[in-house]
PDB file of C-alpha atoms in Angstrom:
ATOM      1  CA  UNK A   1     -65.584 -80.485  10.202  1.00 49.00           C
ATOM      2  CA  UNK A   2     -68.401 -78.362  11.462  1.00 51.00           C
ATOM      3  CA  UNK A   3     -69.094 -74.749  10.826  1.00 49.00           C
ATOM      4  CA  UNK A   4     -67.359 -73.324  13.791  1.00 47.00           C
ATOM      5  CA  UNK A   5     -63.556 -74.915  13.335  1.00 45.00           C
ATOM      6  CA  UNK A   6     -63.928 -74.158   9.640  1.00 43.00           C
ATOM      7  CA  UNK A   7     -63.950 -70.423  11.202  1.00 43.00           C
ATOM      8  CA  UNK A   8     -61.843 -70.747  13.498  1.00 41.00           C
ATOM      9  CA  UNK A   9     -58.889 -71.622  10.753  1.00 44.00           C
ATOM     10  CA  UNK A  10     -60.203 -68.926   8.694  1.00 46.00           C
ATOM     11  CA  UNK A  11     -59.418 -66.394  11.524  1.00 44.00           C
ATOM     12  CA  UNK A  12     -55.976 -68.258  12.260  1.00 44.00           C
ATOM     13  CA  UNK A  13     -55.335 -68.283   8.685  1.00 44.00           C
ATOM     14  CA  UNK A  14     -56.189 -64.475   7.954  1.00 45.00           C
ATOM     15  CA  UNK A  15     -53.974 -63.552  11.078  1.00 45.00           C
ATOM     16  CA  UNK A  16     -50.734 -65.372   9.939  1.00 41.00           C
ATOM     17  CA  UNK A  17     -51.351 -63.702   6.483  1.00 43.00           C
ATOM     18  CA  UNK A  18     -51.480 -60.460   7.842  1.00 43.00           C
ATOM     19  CA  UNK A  19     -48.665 -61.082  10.101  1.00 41.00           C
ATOM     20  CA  UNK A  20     -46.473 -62.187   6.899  1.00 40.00           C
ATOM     21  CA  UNK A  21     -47.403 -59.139   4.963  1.00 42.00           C
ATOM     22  CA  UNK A  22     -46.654 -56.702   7.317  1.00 46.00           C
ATOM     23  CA  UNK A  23     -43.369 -58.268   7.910  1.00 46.00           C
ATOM     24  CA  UNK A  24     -42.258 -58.191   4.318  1.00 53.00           C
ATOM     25  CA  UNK A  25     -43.615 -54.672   4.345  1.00 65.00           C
ATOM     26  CA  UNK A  26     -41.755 -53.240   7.073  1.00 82.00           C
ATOM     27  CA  UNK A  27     -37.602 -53.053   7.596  1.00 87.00           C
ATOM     28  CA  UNK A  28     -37.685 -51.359  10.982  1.00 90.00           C
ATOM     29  CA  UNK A  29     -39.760 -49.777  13.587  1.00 90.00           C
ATOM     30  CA  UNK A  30     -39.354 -47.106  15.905  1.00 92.00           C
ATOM     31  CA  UNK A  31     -41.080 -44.117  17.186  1.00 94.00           C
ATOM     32  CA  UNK A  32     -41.032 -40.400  15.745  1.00 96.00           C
ATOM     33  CA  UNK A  33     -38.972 -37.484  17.876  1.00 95.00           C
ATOM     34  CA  UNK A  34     -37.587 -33.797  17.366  1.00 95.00           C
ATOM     35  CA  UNK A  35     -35.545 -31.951  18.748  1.00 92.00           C
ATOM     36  CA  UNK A  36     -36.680 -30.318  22.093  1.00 94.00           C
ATOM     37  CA  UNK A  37     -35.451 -26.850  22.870  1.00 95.00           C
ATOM     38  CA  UNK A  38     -36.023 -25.939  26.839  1.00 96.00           C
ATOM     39  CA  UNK A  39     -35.964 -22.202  26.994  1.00 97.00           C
ATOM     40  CA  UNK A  40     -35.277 -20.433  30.549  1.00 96.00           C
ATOM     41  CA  UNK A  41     -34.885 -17.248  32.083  1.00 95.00           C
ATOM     42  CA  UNK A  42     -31.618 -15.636  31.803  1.00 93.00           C
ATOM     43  CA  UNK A  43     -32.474 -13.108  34.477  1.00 91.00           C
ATOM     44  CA  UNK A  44     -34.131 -13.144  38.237  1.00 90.00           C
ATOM     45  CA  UNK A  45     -37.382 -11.106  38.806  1.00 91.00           C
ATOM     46  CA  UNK A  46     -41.077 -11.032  37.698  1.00 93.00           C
ATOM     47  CA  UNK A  47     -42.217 -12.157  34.619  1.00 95.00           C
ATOM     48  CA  UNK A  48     -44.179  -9.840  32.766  1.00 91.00           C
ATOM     49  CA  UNK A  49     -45.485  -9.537  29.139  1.00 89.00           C
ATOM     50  CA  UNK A  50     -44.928 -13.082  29.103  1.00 94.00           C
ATOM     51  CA  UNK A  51     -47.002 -14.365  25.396  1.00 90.00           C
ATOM     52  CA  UNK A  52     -46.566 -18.058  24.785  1.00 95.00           C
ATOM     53  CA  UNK A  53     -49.647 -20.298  24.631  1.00 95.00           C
ATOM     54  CA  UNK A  54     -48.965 -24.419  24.067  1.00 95.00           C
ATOM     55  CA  UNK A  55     -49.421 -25.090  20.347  1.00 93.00           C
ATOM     56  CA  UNK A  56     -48.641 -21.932  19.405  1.00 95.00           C
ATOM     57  CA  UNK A  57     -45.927 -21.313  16.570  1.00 94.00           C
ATOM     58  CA  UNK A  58     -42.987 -18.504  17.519  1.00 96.00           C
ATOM     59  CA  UNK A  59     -40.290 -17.321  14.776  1.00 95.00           C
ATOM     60  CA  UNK A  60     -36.729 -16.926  16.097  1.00 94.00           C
ATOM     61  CA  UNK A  61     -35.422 -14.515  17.888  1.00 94.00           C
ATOM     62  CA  UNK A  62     -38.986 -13.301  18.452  1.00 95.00           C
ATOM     63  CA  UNK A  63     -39.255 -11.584  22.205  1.00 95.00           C
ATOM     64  CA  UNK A  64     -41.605 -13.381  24.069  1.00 96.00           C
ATOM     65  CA  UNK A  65     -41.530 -12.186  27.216  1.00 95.00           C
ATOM     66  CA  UNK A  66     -39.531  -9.782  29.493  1.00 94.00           C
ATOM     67  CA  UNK A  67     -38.345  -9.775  33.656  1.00 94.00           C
ATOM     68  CA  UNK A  68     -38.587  -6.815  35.639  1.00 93.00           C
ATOM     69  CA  UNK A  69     -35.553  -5.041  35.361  1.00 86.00           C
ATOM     70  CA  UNK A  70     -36.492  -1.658  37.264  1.00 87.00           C
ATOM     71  CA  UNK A  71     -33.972  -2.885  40.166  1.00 87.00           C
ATOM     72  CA  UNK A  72     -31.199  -3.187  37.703  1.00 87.00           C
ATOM     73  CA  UNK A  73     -31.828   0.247  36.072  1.00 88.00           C
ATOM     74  CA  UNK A  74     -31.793   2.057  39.484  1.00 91.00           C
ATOM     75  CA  UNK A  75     -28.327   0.521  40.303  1.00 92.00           C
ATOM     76  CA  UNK A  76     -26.847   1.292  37.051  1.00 92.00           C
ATOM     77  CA  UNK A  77     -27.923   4.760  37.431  1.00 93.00           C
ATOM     78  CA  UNK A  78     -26.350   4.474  40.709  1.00 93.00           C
ATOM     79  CA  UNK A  79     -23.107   3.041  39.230  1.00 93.00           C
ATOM     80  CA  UNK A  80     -22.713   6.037  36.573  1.00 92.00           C
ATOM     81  CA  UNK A  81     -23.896   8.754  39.297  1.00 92.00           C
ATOM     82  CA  UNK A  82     -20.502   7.395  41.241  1.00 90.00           C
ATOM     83  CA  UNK A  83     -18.865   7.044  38.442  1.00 88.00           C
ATOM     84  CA  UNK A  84     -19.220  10.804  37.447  1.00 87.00           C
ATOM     85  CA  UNK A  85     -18.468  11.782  40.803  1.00 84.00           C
ATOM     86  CA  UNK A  86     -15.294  10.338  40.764  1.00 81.00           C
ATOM     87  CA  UNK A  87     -14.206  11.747  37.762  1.00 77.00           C
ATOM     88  CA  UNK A  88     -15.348  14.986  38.046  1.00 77.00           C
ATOM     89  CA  UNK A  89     -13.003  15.373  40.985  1.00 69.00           C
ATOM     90  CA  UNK A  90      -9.954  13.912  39.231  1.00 72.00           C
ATOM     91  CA  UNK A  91     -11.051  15.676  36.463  1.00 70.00           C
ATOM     92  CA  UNK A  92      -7.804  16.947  35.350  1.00 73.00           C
ATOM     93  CA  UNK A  93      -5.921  13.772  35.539  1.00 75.00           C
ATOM     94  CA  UNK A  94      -8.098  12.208  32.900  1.00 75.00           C
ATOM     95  CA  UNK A  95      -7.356  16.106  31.029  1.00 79.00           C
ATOM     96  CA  UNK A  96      -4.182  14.924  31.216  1.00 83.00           C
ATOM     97  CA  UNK A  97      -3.735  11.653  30.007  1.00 84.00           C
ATOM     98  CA  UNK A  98      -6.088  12.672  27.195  1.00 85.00           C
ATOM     99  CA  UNK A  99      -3.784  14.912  25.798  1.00 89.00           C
ATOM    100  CA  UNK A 100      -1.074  12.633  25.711  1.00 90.00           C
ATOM    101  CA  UNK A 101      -2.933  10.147  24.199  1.00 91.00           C
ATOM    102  CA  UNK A 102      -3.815  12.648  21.257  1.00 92.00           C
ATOM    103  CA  UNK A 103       0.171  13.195  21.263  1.00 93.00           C
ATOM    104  CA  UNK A 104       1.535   9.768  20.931  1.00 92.00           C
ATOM    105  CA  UNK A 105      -1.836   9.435  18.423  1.00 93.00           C
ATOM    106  CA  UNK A 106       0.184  12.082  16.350  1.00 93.00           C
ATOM    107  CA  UNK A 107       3.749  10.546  16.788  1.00 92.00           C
ATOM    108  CA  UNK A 108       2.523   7.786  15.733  1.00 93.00           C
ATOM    109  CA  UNK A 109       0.903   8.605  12.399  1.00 92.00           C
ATOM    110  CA  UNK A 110       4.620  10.525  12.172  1.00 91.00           C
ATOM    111  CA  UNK A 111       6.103   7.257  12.871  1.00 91.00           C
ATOM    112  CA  UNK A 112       4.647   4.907  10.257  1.00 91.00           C
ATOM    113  CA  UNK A 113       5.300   8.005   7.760  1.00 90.00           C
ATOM    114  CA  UNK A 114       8.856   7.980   8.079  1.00 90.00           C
ATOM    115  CA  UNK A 115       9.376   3.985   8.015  1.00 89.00           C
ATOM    116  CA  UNK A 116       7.539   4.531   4.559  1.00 87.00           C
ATOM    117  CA  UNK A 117      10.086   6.946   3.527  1.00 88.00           C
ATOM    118  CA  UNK A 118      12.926   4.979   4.844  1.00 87.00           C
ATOM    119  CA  UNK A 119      12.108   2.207   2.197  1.00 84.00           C
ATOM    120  CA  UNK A 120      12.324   4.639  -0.553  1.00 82.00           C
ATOM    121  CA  UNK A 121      15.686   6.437   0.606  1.00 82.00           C
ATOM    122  CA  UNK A 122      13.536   9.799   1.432  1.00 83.00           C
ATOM    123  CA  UNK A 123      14.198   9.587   5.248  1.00 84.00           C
ATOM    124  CA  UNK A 124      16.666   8.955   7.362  1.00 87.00           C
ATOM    125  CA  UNK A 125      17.296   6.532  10.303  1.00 87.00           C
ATOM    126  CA  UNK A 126      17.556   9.414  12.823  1.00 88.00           C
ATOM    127  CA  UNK A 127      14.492  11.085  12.094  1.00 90.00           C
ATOM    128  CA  UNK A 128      12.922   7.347  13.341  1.00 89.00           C
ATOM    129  CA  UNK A 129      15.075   7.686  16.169  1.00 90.00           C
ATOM    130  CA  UNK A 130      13.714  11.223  17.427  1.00 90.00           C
ATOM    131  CA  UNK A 131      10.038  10.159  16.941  1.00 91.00           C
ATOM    132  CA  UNK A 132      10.471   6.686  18.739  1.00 91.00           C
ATOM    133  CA  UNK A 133      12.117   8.936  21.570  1.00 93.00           C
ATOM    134  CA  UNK A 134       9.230  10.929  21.807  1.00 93.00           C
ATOM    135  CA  UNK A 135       6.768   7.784  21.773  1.00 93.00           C
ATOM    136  CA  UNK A 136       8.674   6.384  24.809  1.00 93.00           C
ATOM    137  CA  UNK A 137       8.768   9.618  26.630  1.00 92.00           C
ATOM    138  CA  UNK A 138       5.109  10.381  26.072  1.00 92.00           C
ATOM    139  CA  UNK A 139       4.373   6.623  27.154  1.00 91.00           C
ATOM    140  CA  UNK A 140       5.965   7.098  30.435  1.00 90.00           C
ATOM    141  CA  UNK A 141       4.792  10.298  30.983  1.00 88.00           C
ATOM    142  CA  UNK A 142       1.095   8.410  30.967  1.00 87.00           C
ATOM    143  CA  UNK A 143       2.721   5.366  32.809  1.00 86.00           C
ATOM    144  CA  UNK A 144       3.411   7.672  35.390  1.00 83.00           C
ATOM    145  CA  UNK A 145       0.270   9.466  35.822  1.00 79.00           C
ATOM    146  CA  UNK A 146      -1.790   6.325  36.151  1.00 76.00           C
ATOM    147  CA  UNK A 147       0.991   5.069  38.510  1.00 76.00           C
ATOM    148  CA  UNK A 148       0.419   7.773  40.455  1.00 70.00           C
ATOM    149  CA  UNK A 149      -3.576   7.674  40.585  1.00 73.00           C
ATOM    150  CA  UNK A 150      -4.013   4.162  39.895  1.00 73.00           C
ATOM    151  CA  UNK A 151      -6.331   3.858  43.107  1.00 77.00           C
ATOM    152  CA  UNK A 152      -8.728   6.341  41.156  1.00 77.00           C
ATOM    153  CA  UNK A 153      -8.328   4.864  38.231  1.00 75.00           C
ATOM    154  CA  UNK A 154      -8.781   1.018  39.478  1.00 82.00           C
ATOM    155  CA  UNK A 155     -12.137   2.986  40.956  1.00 85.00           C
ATOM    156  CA  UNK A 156     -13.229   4.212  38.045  1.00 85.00           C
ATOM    157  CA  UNK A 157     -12.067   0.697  36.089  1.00 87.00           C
ATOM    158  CA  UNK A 158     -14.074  -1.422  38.703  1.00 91.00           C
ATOM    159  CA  UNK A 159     -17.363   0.813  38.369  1.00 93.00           C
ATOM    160  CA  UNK A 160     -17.528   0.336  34.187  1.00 93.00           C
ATOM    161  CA  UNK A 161     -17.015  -3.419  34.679  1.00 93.00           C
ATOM    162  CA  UNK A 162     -20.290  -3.474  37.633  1.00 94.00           C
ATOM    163  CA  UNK A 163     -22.018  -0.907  34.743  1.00 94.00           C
ATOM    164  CA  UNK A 164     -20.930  -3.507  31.814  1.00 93.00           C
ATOM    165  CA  UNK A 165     -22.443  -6.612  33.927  1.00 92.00           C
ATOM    166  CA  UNK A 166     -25.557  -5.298  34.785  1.00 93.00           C
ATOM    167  CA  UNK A 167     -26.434  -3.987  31.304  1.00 92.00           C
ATOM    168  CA  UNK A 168     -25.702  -7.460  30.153  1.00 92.00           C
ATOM    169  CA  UNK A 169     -28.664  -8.791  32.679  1.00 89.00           C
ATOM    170  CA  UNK A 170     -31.126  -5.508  31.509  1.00 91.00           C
ATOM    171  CA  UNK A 171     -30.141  -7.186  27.757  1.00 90.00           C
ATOM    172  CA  UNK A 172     -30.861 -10.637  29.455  1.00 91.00           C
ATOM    173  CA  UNK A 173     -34.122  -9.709  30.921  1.00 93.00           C
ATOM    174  CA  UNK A 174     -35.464 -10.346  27.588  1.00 94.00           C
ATOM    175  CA  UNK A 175     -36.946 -13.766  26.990  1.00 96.00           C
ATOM    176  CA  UNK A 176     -36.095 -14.019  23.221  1.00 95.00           C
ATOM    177  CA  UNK A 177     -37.409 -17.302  21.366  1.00 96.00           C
ATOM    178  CA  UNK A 178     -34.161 -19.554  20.368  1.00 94.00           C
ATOM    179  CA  UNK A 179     -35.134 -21.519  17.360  1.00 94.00           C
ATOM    180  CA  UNK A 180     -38.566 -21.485  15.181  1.00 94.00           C
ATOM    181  CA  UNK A 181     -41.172 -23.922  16.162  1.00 95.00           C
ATOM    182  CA  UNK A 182     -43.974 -25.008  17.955  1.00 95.00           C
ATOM    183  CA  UNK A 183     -44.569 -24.495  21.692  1.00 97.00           C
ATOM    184  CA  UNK A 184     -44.988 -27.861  23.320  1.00 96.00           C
ATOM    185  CA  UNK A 185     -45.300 -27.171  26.899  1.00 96.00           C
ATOM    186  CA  UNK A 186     -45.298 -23.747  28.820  1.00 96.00           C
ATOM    187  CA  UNK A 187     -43.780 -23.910  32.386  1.00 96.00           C
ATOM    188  CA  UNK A 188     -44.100 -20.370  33.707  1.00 95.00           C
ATOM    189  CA  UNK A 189     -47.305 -17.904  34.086  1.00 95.00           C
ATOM    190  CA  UNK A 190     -47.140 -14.246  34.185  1.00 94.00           C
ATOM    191  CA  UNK A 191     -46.060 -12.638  37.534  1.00 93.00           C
ATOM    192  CA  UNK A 192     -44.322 -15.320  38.870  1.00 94.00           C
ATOM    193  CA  UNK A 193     -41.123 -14.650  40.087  1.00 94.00           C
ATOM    194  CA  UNK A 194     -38.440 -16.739  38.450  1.00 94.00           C
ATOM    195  CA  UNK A 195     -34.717 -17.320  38.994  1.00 93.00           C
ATOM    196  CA  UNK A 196     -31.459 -17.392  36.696  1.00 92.00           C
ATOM    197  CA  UNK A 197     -32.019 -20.435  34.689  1.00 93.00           C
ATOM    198  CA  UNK A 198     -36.009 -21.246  35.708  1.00 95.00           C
ATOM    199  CA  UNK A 199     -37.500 -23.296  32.648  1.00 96.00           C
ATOM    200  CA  UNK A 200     -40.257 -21.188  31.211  1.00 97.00           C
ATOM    201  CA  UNK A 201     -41.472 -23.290  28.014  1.00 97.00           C
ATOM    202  CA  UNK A 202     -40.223 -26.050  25.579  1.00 97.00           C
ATOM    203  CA  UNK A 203     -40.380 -25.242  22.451  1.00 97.00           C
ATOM    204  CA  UNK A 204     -39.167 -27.740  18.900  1.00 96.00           C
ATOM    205  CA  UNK A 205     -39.662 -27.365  15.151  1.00 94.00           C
ATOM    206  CA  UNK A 206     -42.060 -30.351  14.068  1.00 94.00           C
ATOM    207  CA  UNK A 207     -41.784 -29.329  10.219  1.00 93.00           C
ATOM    208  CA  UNK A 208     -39.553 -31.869   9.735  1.00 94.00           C
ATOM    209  CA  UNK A 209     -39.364 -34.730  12.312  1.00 95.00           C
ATOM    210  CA  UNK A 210     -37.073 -37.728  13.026  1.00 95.00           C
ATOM    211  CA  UNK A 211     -38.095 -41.374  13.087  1.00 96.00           C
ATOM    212  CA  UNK A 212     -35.703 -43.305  15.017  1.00 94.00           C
ATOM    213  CA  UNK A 213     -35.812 -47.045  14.396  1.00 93.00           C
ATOM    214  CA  UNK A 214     -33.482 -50.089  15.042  1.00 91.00           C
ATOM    215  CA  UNK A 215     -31.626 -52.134  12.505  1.00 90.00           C
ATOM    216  CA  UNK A 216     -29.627 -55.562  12.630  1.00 87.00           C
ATOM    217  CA  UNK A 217     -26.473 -55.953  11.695  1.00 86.00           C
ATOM    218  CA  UNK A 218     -27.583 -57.746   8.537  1.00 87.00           C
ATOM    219  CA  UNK A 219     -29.355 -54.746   7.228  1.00 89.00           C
ATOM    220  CA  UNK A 220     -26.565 -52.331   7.570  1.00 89.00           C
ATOM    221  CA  UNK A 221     -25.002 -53.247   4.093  1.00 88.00           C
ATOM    222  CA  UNK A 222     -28.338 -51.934   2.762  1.00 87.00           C
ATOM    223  CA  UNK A 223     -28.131 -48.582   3.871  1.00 91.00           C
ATOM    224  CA  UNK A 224     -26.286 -45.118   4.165  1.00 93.00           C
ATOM    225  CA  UNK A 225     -27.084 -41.277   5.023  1.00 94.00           C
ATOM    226  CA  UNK A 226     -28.504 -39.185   2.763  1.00 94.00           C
ATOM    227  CA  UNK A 227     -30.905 -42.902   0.614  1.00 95.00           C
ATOM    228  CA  UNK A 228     -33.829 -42.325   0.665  1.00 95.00           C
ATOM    229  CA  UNK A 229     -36.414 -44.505   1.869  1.00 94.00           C
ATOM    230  CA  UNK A 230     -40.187 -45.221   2.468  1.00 93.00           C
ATOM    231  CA  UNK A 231     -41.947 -44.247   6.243  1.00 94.00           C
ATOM    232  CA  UNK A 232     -45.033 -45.719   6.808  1.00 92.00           C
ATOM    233  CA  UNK A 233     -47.667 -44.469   9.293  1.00 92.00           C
ATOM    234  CA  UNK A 234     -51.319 -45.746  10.399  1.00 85.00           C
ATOM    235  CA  UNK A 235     -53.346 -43.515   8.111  1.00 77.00           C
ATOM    236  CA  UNK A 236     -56.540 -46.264  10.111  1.00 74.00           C
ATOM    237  CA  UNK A 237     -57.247 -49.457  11.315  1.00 69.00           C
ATOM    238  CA  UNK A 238     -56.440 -50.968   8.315  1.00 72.00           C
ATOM    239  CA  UNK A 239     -54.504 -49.243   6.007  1.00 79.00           C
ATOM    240  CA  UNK A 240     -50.773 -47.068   6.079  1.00 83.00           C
ATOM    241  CA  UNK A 241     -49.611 -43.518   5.057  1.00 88.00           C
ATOM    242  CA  UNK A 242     -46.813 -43.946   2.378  1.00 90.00           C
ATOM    243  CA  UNK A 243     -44.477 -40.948   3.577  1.00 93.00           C
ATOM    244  CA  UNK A 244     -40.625 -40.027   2.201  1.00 94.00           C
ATOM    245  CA  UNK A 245     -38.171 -39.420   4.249  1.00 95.00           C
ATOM    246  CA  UNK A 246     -34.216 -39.414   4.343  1.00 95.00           C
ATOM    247  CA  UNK A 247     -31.897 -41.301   6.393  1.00 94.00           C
ATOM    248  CA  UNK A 248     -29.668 -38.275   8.137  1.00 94.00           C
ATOM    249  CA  UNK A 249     -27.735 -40.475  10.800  1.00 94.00           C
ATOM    250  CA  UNK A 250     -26.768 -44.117  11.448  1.00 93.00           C
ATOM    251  CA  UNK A 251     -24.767 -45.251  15.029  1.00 91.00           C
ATOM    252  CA  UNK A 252     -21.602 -46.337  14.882  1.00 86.00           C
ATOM    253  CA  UNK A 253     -22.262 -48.242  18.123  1.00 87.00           C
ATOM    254  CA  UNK A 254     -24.186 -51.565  18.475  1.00 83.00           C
ATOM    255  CA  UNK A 255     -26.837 -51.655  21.412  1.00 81.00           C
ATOM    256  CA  UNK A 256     -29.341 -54.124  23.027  1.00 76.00           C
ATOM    257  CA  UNK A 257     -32.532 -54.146  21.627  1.00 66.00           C
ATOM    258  CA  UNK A 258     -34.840 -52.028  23.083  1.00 67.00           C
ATOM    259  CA  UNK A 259     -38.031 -53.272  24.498  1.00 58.00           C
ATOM    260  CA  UNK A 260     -40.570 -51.514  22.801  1.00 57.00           C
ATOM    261  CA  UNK A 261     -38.650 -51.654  19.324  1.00 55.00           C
ATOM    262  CA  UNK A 262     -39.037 -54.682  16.911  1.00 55.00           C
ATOM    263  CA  UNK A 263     -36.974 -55.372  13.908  1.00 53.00           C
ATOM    264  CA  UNK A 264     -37.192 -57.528  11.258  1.00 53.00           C
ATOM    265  CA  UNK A 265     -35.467 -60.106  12.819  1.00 54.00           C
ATOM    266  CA  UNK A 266     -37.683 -60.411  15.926  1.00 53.00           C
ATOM    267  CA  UNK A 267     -34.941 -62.296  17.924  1.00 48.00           C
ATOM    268  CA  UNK A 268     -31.854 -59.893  17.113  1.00 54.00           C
ATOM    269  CA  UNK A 269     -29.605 -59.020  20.394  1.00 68.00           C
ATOM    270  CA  UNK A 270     -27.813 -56.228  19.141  1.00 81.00           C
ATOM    271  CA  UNK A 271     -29.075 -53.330  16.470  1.00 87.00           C
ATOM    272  CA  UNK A 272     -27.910 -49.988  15.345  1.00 90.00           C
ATOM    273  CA  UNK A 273     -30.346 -46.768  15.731  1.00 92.00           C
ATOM    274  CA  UNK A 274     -30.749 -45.027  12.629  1.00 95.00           C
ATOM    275  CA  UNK A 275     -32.436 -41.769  12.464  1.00 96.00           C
ATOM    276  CA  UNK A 276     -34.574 -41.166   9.338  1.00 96.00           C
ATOM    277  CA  UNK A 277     -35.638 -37.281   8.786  1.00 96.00           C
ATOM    278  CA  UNK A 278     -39.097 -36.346   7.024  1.00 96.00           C
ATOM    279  CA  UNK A 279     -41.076 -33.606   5.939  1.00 95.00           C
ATOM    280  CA  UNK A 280     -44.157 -32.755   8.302  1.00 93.00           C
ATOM    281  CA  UNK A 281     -46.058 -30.570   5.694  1.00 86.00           C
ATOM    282  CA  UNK A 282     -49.260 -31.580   6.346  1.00 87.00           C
ATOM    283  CA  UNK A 283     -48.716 -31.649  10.144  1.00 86.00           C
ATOM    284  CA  UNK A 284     -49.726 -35.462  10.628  1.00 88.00           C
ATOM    285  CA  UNK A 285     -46.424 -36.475  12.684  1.00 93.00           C
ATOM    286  CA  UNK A 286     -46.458 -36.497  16.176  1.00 93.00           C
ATOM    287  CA  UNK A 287     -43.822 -36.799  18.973  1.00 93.00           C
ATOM    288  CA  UNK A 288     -44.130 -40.367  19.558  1.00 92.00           C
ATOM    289  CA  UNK A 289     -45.931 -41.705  17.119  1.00 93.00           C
ATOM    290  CA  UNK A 290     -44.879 -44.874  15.892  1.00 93.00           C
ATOM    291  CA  UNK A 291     -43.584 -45.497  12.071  1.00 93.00           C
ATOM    292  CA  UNK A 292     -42.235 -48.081  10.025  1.00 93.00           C
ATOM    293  CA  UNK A 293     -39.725 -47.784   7.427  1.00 93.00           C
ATOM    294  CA  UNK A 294     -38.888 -49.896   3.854  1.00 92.00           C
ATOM    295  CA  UNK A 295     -35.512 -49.463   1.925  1.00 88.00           C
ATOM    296  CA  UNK A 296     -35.793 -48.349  -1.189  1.00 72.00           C
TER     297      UNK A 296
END
């Protein structure tokens, strides 16, 4: 046997080996993910002050960014301009009303005294009776004012809800950051003009990441949320990272293997995703990256 096919099952030998090895090394396979948080505008108008920069870390409910809202203002100062109009020439039906309010406020008060007594014998029935007639007379006596200017009032109603909606968009014009993380991908540039609902950046926390691999059947028995297990990543060519990590979620529904996944049974049909959670610290993990797991 010459020199060259004593090689040649050296190679062949040194491959198989590997192969073996990294089989009984490995349980599962899959690819690391997090979750993805696409953040858009909540208002329509230009974008201004907008500060996010891909790879940059924001803390929640940090503001971000803002949309021209001077539009918005001028029509709510529009809205309470009417509004005020309106009321200053109804003015004394609103007088009014207010002073029966502060009545039956009274009667009230008078009303919930004299129950009180009535439990400990210090009151009598008719004394209820009186104030309870003068609660119903002072409720129709407003009944009947707003019956008789409920065009004014419906007016004056219909103006607060336009003044109510639009300072919801002013408070909308905001672009405040969702969830702490890191900036993956910005979408939108400062003065553009964006819409209700415009994607302006996606944004996920990658201090702890998920490793979703595959599992047969046969393996299930082995496992359950919350064990903890060993993740393996390429630390180079030739050598794995020993990571722990946690296994936070297992399907309760069987699937076709996916292409790109392998499990330990090469030739399995069906498998279970299971989602194994670990610590980023050190910032290593990447979206994507591939990983291998081994039960504990």
């Amino acid at each position: 046997m010459n020199k060259i096919t004593l090689l040649i099952f050296a190679l062949l030998f040194l491959s198989l080996s590997s192969c073996s090895k990294n089989e009984k090394l490995s349980d599962a396979y899959g690819n690391f993910e997090a979750v993805e948080t696409i953040v858009s505008a909540e208002a329509t108008g230009k974008l201004i002050d907008f500060n996010v920069e891909e790879g940059q870390t924001l803390e929640q409910d940090a503001v971000v960014g803002k949309v021209d809202i001077d539009q918005l203002s001028y029509k709510k100062i529009q809205l309470e301009a009417q509004k005020n109009s309106i009321k200053t020439r109804f003015n004394n039906i609103f007088s009014q009303i207010a002073v029966l309010q502060e009545q039956k406020k009274v009667n009230q008060v008078e009303k919930e005294r004299i129950e009180k007594l009535i439990k400990s014998d210090a009151a009598t029935t008719k004394q209820l009776d009186d104030v309870n007639g003068i609660l119903n007379v002072l409720n129709k006596q407003i009944n009947s004012i707003e019956t008789q200017n409920s065009t004014t009032i419906q007016d004056i109603k219909t103006i607060d809800a336009q003044i109510q909606q639009i300072q919801d968009q002013i408070e909308k014009s905001s672009v405040i950051n969702p969830v702490k993380g890191t900036v993956l991908m910005k979408l939108a540039e400062p003065s553009e003009i964006v819409s209700y609902g415009k994607p302006l950046y996606k944004i996920a926390d990658l201090t702890v990441m998920e490793l979703r691999v595959y599992v047969s059947e046969t393996q299930l028995p082995e496992i359950k949320i919350g064990q903890k297990v060993r993740v393996l990543i390429d630390a180079d060519k030739n050598n794995f990272k020993e990571l722990e990590g946690t296994i936070s979620w297992i399907s309760s529904k069987a699937e076709f293997t996916p292409k790109i996944i392998q499990t330990k049974e090469e030739r399995v049909n069906l498998v279970y995703a299971v989602k194994v959670r670990v610590n980023n610290n050190e910032g290593n993990l990447k979206i994507g990256m591939p990983g291998e797991i081994m039960f504990k």
